[in-house]
Short mmCIF file of C-alpha atoms in Angstrom, two decimals:
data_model
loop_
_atom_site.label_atom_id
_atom_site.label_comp_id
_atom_site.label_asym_id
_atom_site.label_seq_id
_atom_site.Cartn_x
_atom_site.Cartn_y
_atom_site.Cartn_z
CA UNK A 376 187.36 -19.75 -51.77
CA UNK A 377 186.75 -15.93 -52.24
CA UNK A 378 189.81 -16.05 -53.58
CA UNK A 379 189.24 -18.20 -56.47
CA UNK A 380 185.60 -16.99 -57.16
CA UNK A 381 187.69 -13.63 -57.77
CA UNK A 382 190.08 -14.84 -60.18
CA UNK A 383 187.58 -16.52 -61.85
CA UNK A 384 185.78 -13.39 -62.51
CA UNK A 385 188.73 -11.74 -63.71
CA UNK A 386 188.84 -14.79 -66.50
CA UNK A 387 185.21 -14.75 -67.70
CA UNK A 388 185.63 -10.26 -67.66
CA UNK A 389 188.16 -10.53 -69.93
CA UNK A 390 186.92 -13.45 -72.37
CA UNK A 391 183.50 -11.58 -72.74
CA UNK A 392 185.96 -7.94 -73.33
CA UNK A 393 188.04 -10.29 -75.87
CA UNK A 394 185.01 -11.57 -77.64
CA UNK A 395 183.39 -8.52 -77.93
CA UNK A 396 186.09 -6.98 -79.82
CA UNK A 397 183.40 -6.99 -83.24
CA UNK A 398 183.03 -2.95 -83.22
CA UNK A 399 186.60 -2.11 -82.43
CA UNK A 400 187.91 -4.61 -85.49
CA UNK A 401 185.21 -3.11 -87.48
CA UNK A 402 185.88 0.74 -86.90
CA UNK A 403 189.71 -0.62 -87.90
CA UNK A 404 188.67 -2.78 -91.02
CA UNK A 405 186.34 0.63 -91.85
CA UNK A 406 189.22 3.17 -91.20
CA UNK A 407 191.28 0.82 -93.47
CA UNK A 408 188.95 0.53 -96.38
CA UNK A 409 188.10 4.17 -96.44
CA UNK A 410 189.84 6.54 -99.22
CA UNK A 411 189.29 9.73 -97.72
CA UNK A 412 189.33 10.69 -101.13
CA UNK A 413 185.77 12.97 -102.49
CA UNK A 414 182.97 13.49 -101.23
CA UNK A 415 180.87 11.24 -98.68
CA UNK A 416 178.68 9.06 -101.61
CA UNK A 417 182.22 8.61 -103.58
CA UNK A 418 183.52 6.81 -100.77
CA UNK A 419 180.67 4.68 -99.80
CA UNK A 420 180.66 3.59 -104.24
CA UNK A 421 184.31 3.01 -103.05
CA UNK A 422 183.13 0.55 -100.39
CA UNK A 423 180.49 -0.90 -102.03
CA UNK A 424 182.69 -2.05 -105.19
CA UNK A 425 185.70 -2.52 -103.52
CA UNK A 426 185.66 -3.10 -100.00
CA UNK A 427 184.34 -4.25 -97.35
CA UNK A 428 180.76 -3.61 -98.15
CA UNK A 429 181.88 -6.57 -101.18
CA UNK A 430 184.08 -8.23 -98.64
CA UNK A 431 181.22 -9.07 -96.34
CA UNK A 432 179.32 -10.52 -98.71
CA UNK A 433 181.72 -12.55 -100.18
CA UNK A 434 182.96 -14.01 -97.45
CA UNK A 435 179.82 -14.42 -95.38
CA UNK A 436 179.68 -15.24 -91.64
CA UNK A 437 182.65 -13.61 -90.84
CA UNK A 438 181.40 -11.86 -87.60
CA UNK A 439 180.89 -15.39 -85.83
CA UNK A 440 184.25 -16.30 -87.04
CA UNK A 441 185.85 -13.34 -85.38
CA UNK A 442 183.93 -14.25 -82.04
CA UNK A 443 185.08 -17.83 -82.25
CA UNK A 444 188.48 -17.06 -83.15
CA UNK A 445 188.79 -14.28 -80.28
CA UNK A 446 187.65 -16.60 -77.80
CA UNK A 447 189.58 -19.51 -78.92
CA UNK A 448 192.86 -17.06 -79.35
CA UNK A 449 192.58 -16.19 -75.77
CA UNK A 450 191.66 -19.43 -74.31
CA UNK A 451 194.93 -20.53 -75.99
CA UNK A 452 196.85 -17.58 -73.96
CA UNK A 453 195.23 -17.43 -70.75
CA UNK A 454 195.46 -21.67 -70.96
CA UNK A 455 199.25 -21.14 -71.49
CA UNK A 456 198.99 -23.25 -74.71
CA UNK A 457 200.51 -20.65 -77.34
CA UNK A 458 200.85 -22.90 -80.00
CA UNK A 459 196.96 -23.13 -80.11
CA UNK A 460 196.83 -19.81 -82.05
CA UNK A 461 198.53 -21.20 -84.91
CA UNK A 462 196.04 -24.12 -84.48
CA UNK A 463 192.95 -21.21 -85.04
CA UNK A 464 195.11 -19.51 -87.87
CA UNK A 465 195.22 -22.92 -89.63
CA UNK A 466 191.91 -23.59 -89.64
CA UNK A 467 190.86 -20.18 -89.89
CA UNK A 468 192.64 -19.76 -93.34
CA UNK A 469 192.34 -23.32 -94.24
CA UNK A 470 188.12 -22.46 -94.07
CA UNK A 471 188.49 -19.36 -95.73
CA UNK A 472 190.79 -20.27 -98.58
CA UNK A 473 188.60 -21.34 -101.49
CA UNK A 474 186.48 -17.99 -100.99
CA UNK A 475 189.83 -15.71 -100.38
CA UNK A 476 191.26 -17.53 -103.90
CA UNK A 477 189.59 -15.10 -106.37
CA UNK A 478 190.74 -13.75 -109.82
CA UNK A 479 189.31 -10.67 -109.13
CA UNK A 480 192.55 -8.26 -109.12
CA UNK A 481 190.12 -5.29 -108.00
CA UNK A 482 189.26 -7.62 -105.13
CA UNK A 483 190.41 -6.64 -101.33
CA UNK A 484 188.76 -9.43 -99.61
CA UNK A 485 192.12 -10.75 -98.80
CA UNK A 486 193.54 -7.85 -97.47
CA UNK A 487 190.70 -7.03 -95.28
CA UNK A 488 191.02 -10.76 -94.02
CA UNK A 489 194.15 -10.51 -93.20
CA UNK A 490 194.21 -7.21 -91.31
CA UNK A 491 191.06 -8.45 -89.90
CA UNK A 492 192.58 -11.74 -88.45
CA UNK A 493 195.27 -9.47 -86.68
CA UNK A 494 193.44 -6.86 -85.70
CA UNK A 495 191.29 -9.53 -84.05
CA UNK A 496 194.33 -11.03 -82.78
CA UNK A 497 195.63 -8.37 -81.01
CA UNK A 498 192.15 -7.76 -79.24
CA UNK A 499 191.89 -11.23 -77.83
CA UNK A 500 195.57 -10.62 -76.81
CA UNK A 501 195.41 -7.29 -75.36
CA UNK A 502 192.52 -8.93 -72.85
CA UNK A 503 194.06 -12.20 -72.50
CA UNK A 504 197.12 -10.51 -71.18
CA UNK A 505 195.16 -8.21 -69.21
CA UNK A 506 193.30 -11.20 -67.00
CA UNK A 507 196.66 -13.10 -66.88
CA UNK A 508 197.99 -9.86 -65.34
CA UNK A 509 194.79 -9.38 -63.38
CA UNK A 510 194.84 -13.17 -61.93
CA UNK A 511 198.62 -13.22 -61.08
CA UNK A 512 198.01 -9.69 -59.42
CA UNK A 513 195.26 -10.67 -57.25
#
């Protein structure tokens, strides 16, 4: 029984690590969008016309869909079904699609999505992989 509660603990430690990746994909998306080009109020016009200042607002609600998607991604690996994280990409995109398709060719709302989704992917990964380990171990 003590056995069990234990594993189980592993499993919820790393789905609330996975879903609280939001700062880590952040700092990425933020390390991504930045220039380093000029001084401090160049790069934050930068942001605010081009990235992910715009980004955000375009394409609003995008922290809950990062939480969902993290938690769903490693349900789908810790549940051994695989193939469920091409489920969550599909639907992902499929929801996103009409706001990504823009004919803005200054726009990097796409690009930020998509290093987003990874970078998200990887996170819920990294901790899904880490409680698999962490179960099998104990």
């Amino acid at each position: 029984m003590l056995d069990l509660l234990f594993r189980m603990l592993i499993l919820a430690a790393g789905a609330v690590l996975a879903v609280w990746g939001n700062p880590a994909i952040r700092l990425i998306l933020r390390r991504i969008d930045d220039s380093g080009q000029g001084p401090h109020d160049e790069i934050e016009l930068a942001r605010e016309n081009l990235g992910l200042v715009r980004a955000q607002a375009d394409l609003p609600g995008g922290r809950w869909v990062g939480v969902f998607e993290r938690l769903a991604v490693y349900v789908c690996i810790v549940g051994g079904f695989p193939a469920g994280i091409a489920m969550v990409l599909a639907v992902k995109g499929l929801g996103r699609y009409a706001e990504l398709a823009t004919s803005e060719p200054s726009s990097r709302k796409g690009e930020l999505f998509i290093i987003g989704t990874f970078a998200s992917l990887l996170w819920a990964g990294l901790w899904a992989g880490a409680a698999y380990w962490g179960v099998r171990a104990w």
